[in-house]
Tab-separated table of C-alpha atoms and ligand atoms in Angstrom:
chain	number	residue	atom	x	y	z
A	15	UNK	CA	0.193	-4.128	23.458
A	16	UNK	CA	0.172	-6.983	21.049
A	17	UNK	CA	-0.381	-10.319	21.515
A	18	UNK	CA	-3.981	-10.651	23.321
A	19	UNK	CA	-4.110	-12.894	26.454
A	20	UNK	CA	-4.036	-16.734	26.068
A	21	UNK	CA	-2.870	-16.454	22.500
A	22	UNK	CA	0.029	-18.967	21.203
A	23	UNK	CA	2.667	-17.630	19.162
A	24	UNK	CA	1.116	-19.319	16.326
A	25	UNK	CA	-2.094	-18.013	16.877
A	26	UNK	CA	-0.527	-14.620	16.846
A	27	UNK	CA	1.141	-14.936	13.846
A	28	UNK	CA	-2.047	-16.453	12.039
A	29	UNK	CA	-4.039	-13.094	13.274
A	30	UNK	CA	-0.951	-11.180	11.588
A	31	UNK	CA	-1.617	-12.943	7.967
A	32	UNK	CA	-5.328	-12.944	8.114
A	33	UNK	CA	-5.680	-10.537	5.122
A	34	UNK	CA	-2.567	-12.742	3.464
A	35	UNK	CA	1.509	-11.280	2.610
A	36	UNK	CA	2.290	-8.837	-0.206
A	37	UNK	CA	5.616	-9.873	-1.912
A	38	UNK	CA	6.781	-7.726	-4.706
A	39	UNK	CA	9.026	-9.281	-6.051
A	40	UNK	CA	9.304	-13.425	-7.207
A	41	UNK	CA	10.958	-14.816	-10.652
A	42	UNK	CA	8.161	-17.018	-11.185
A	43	UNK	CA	6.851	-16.438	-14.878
A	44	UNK	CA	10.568	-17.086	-16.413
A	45	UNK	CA	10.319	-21.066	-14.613
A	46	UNK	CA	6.741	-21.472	-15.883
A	47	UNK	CA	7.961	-20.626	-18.988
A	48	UNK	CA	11.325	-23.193	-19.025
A	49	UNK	CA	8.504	-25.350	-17.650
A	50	UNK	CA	6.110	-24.782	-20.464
A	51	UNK	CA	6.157	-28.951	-21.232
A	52	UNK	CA	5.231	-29.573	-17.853
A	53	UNK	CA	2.034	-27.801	-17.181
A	54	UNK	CA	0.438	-27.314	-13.941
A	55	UNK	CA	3.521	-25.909	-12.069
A	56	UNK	CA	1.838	-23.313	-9.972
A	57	UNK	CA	-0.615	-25.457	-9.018
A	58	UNK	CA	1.770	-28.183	-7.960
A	59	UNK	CA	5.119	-26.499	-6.825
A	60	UNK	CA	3.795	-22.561	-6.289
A	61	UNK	CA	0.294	-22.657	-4.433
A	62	UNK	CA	1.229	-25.135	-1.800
A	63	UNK	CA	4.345	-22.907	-0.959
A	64	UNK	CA	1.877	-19.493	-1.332
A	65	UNK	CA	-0.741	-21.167	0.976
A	66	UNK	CA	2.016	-22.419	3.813
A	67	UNK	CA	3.182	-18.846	3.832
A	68	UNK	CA	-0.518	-17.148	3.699
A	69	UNK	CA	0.913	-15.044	0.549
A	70	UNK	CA	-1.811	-13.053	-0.662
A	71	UNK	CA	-0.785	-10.937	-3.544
A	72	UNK	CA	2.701	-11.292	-5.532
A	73	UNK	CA	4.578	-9.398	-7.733
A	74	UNK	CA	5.413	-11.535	-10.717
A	75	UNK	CA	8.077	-10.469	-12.785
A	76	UNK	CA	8.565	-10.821	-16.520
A	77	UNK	CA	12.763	-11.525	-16.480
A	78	UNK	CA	14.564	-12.690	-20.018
A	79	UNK	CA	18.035	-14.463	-19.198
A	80	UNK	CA	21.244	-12.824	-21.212
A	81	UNK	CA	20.912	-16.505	-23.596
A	82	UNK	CA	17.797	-15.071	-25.312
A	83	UNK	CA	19.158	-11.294	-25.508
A	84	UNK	CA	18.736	-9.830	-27.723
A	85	UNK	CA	16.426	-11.140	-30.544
A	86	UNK	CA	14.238	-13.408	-28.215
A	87	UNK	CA	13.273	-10.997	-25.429
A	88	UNK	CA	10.249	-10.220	-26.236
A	89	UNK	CA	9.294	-13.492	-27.815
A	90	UNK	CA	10.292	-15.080	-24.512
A	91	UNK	CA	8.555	-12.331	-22.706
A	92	UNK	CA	4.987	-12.772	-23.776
A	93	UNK	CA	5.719	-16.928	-23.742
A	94	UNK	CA	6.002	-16.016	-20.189
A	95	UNK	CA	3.036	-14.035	-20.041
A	96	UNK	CA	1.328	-16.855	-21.935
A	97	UNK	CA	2.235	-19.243	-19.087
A	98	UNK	CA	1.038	-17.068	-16.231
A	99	UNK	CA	-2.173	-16.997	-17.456
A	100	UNK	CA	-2.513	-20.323	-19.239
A	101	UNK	CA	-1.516	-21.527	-15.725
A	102	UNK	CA	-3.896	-19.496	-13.418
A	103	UNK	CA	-7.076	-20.604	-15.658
A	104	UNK	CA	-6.430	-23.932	-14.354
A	105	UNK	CA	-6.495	-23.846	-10.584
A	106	UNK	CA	-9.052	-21.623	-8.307
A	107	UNK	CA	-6.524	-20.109	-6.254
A	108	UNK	CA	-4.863	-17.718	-8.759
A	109	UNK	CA	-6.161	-14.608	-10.181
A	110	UNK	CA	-4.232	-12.351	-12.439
A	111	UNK	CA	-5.425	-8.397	-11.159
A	112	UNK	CA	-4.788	-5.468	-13.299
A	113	UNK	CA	-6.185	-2.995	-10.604
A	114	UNK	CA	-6.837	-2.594	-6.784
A	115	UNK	CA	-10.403	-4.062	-7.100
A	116	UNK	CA	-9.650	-6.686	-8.670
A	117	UNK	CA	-6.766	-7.839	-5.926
A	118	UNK	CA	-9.316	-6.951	-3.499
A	119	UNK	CA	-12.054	-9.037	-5.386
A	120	UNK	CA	-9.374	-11.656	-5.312
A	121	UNK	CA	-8.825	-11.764	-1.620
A	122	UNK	CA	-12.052	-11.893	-0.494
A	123	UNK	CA	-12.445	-14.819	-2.970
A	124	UNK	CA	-9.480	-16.671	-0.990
A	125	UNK	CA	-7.190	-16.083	-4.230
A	126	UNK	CA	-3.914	-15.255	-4.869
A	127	UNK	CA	-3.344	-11.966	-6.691
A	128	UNK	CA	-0.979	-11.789	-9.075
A	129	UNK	CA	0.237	-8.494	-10.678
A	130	UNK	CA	2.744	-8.581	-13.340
A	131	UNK	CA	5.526	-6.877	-13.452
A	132	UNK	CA	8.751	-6.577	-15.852
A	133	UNK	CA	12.176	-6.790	-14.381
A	134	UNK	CA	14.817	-4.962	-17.521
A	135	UNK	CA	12.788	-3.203	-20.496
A	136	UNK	CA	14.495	-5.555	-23.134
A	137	UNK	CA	11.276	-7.016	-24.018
A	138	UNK	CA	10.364	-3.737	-25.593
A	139	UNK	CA	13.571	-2.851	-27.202
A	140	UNK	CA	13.584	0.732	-28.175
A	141	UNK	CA	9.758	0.852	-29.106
A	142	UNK	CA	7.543	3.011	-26.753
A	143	UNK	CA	4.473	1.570	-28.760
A	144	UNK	CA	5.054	-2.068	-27.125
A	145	UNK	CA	4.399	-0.561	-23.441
A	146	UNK	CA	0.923	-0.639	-24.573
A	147	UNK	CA	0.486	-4.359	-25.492
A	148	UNK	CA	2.061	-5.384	-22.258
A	149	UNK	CA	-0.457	-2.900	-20.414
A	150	UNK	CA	-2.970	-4.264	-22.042
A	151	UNK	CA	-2.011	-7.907	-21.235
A	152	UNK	CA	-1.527	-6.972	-17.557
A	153	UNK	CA	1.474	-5.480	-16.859
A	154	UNK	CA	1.500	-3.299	-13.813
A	155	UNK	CA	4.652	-2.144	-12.426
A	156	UNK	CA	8.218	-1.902	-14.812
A	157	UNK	CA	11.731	-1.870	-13.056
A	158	UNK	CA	13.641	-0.682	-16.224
A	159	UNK	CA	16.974	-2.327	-15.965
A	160	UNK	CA	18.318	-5.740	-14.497
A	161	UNK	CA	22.564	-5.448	-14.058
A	162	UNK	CA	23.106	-4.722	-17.870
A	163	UNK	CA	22.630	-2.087	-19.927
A	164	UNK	CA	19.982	-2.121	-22.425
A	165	UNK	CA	17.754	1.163	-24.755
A	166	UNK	CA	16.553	2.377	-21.339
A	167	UNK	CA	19.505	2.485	-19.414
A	168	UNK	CA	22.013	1.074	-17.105
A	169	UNK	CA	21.885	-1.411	-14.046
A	170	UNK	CA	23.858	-0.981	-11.090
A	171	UNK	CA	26.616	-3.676	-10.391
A	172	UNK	CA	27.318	-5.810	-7.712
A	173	UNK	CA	30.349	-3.576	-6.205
A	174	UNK	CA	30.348	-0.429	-4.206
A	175	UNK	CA	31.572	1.286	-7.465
A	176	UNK	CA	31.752	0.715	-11.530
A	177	UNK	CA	28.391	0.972	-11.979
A	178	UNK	CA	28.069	2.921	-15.999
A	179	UNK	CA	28.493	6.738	-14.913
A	180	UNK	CA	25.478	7.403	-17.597
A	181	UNK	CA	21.557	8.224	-16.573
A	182	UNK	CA	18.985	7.322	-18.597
A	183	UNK	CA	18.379	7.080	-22.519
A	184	UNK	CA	15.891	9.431	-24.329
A	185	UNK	CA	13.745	5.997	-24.975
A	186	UNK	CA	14.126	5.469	-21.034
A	187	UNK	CA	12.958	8.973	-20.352
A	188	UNK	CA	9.783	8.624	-22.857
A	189	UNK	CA	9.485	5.175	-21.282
A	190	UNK	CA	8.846	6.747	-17.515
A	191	UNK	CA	6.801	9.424	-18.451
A	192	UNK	CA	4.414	7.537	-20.323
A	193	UNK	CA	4.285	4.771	-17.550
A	194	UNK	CA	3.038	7.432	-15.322
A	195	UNK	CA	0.815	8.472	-17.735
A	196	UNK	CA	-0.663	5.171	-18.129
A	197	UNK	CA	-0.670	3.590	-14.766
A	198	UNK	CA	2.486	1.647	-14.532
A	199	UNK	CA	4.614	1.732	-11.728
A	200	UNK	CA	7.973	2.676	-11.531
A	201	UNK	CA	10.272	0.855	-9.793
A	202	UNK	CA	13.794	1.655	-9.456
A	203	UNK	CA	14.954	-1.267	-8.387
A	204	UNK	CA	18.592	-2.226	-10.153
A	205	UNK	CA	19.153	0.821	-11.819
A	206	UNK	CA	22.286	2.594	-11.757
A	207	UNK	CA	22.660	5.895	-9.153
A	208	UNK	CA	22.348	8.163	-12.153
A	209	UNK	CA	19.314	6.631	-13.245
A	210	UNK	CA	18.225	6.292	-10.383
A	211	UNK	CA	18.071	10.368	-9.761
A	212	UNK	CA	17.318	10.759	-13.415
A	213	UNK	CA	13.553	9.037	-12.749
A	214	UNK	CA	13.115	10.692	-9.131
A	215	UNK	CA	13.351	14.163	-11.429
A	216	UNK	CA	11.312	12.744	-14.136
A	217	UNK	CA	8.455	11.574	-11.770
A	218	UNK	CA	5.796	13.058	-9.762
A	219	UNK	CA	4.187	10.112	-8.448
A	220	UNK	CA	5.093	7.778	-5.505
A	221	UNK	CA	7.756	5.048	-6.867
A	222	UNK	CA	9.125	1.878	-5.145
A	223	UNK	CA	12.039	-0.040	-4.914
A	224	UNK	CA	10.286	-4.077	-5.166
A	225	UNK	CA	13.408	-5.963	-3.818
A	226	UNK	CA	16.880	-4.299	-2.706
A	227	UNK	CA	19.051	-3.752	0.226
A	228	UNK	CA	20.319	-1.178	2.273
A	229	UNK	CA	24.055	0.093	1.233
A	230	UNK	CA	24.579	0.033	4.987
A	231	UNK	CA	24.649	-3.481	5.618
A	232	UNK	CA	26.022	-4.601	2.186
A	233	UNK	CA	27.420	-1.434	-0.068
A	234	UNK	CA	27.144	-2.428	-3.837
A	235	UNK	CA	25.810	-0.084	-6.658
A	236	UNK	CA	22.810	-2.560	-7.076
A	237	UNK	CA	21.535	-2.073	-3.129
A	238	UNK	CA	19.962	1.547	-1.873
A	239	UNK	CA	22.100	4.569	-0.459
A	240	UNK	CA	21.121	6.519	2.720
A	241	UNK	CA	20.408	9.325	0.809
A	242	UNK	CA	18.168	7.184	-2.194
A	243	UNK	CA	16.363	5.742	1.132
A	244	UNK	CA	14.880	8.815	1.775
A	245	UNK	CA	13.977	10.120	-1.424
A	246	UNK	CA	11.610	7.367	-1.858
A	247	UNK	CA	10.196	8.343	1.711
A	248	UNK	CA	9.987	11.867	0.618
A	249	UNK	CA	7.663	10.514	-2.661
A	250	UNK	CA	5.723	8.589	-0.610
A	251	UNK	CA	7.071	5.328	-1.817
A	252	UNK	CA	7.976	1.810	-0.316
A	253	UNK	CA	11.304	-0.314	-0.360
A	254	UNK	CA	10.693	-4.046	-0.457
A	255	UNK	CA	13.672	-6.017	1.175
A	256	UNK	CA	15.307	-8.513	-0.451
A	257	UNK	CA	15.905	-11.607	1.714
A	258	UNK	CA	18.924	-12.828	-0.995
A	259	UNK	CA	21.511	-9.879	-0.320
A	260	UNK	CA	21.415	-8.794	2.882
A	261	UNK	CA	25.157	-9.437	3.347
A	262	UNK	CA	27.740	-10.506	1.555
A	263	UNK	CA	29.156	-13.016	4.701
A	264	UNK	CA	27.357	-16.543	4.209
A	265	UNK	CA	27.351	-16.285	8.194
A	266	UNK	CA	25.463	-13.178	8.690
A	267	UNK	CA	22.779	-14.300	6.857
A	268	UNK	CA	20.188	-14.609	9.064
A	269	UNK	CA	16.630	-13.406	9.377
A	270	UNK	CA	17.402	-10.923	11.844
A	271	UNK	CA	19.619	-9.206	9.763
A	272	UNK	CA	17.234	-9.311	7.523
A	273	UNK	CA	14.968	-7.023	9.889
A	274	UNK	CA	18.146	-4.978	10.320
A	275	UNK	CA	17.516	-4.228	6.797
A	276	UNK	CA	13.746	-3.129	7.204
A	277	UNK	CA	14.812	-1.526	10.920
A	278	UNK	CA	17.280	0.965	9.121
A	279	UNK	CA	14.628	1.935	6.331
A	280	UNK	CA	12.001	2.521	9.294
A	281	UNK	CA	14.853	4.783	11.265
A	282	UNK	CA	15.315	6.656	8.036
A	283	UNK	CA	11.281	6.617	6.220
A	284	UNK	CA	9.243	5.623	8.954
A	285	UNK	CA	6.757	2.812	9.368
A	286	UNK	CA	5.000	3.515	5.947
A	287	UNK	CA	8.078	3.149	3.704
A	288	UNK	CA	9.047	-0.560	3.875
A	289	UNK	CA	7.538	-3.619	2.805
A	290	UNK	CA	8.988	-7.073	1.456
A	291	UNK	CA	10.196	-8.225	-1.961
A	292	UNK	CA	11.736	-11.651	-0.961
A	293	UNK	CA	13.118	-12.331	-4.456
A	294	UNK	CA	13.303	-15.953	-3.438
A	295	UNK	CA	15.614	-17.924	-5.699
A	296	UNK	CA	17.355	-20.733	-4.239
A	297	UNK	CA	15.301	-23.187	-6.180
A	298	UNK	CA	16.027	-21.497	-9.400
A	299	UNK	CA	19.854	-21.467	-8.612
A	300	UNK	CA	19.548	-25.259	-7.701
A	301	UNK	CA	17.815	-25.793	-11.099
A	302	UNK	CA	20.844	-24.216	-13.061
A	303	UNK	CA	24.207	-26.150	-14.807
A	304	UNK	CA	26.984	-25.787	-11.976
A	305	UNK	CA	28.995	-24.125	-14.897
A	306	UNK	CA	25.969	-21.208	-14.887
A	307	UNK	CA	25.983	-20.992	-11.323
A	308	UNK	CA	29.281	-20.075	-11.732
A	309	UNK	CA	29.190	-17.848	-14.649
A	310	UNK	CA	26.209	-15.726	-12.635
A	311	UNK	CA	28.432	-15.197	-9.452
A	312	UNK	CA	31.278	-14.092	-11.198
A	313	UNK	CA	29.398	-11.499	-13.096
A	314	UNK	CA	26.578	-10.346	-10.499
A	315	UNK	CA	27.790	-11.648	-6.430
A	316	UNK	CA	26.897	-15.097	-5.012
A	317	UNK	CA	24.010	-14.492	-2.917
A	318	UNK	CA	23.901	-15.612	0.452
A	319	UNK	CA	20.381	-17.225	1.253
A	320	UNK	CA	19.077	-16.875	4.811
A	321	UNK	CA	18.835	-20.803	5.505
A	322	UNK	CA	15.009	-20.694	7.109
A	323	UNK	CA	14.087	-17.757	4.802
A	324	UNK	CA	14.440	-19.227	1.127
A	325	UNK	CA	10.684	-19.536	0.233
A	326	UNK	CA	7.358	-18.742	0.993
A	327	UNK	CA	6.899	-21.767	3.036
A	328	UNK	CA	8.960	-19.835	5.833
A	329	UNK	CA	7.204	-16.394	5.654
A	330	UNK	CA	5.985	-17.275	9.459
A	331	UNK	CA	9.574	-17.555	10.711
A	332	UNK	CA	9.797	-13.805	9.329
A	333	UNK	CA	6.724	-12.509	11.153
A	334	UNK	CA	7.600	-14.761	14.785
A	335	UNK	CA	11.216	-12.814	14.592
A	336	UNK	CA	9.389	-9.304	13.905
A	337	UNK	CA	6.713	-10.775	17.039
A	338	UNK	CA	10.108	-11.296	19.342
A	339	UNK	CA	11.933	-8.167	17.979
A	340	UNK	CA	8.969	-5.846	19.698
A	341	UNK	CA	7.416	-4.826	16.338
A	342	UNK	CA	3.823	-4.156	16.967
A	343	UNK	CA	0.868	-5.668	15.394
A	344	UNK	CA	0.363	-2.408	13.306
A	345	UNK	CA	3.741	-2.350	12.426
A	346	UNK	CA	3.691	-5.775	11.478
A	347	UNK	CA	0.785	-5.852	9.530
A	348	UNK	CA	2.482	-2.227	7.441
A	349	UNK	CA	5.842	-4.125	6.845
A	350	UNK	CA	3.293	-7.325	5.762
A	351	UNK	CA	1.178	-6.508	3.278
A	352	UNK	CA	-0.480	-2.744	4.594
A	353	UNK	CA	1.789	-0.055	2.571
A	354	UNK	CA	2.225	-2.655	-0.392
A	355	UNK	CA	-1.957	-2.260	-0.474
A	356	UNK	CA	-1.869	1.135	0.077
A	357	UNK	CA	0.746	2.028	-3.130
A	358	UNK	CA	-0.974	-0.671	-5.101
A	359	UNK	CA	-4.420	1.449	-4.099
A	360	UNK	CA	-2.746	5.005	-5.215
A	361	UNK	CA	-1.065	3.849	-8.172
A	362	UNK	CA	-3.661	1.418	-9.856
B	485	ZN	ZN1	16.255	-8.490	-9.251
């Protein structure tokens, strides 16, 4: 059924990446930026780890840490910007895509497609006008919230309850309407339960959730419910998994709980509503003061990295587990990169 005869294992798994990964969701504009004396970062650190894994289109998202909130965040935000692109003109293997023909363009030119995307709306404050700019300089898909609250609204917290009982502001209902209206997607990602029904009325449109966790397997505010599962299926949506909170036990990390994760969307969805947003972030961790570290676990959870899942280098062990696990090519290929294209297709 899926591996043709007199295939390796490896040769399996290349077949599976031939068209290259989709991975919503990586933190990598906010350490060009800190890295903005040190130029050439993606083409040193990032592509080699992109090409190991055969990633093929990510999901880069604009983040501001709390240090610059609030006066710097959008400063900070288009330094990022700056970076991404100041980067990507010097290296072939990067192109920054602003629509599905462009990614596809990309591809077939052996490039990495980038799409930008913001994670908390701080950068715009409470000014509608400013979704514009950052539309115009490639901004693609908005999750509206981190953990804190800001004008748009509230982020779940790391706990199975606390999270701010409130839905979203009047700016954060303009803000969803008019990303609709202008072709951004809407991803609900990190935002509180009440916001997170507030946008599902709001909305017509598929929307996705680019990294998060089921409840099941690890029940804090800031993972999915059951019952928010399927209401992206219902929309037509996809749920990336996030390979940094699958549990909260260091010893049940593992990449096959990982597949749990995407197993239990697939019982609930189906097939079509599940990708990957890795959210990969060890290296940023082991960059940080031991004092900030700190600081960040106490007020969000201490993640607990899957030990031969912690960057793109190890995308393959992913796909060889899904290969053993009895997924099917198809299946494979629609958890790999096939429903990312297909939202990415609808929405762009
Ligand atoms: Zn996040």
């Amino acid at each position: 059924m899926s591996a043709t005869p007199n295939e390796s294992i490896d040769q399996h798994i290349e077949r599976l990446h031939r068209h290259g990964l989709v991975d919503m969701h990586f933190d990598m504009p906010m350490d060009l930026y800190e890295k903005r004396n040190r130029p050439n970062v993606i083409k040193s650190h990032y592509l080699p780890e992109f090409e190991a894994g055969d990633i093929g289109v990510v999901g880069s998202a604009l983040y501001v840490e709390d240090r610059y909130m609030p006066e710097q965040a959008l400063r900070v935000a288009l330094g990022q910007i700056s970076r991404v692109y100041a980067e990507v003109e010097k290296t072939d293997g990067f192109a920054v895509c602003r629509n599905y023909q462009e990614i596809v363009r990309a591809r077939e030119g052996k490039k990495i497609a980038i799409v930008l995307t913001m994670e908390g709306a701080e950068p715009l404050g409470d000014d509608l006008n400013l979704l514009r700019v950052f539309y115009e300089l490639g901004l693609r898909e908005i999750c509206l919230t981190h953990a804190r609250r800001n004008a748009a609204g509230s982020g779940g917290i790391f706990a199975p309850t606390g999270s701010p009982k409130d839905g979203l502001t009047g700016f954060g209902r303009e803000l969803v309407s008019e990303c609709e209206r202008i072709g951004i997607i809407v991803d609900l990602a990190h935002i509180n339960p009440q916001g997170f029904e507030d946008i599902v009325s709001l909305t017509k449109k598929p929307f996705i959730v680019s990294h998060t966790n089921a409840r099941k397997f690890y029940d804090i505010e800031r993972n999915v419910s059951d019952d928010q599962i399927k209401l992206v299926g219902q929309r037509g949506g996809v749920i990336g998994i996030n390979a940094i909170l699958v549990t909260s036990r260091p010893e049940k990390a593992t990449i096959d709980h990982y597949i749990d994760h995407i197993e239990h969307v697939i019982n609930l969805i189906g097939i079509d509503g599940v990708g990957i947003g890795f959210d990969f972030c060890e290296y940023l961790f082991n960059q940080l003061p031991k004092e900030i570290v700190e600081e960040l676990a106490a007020k969000l959870a201490r993640p607990c990295f899957i030990s031969d899942l912690t960057n793109h280098t190890h995308a393959r062990n992913l796909t060889r587990k899904l290969i053993e696990r009895g997924f099917t090519d198809e299946d494979i290929e629609k958890i790999l990169f096939r429903n990312w294209m297909r939202i990415l297709r609808e929405l762009l």
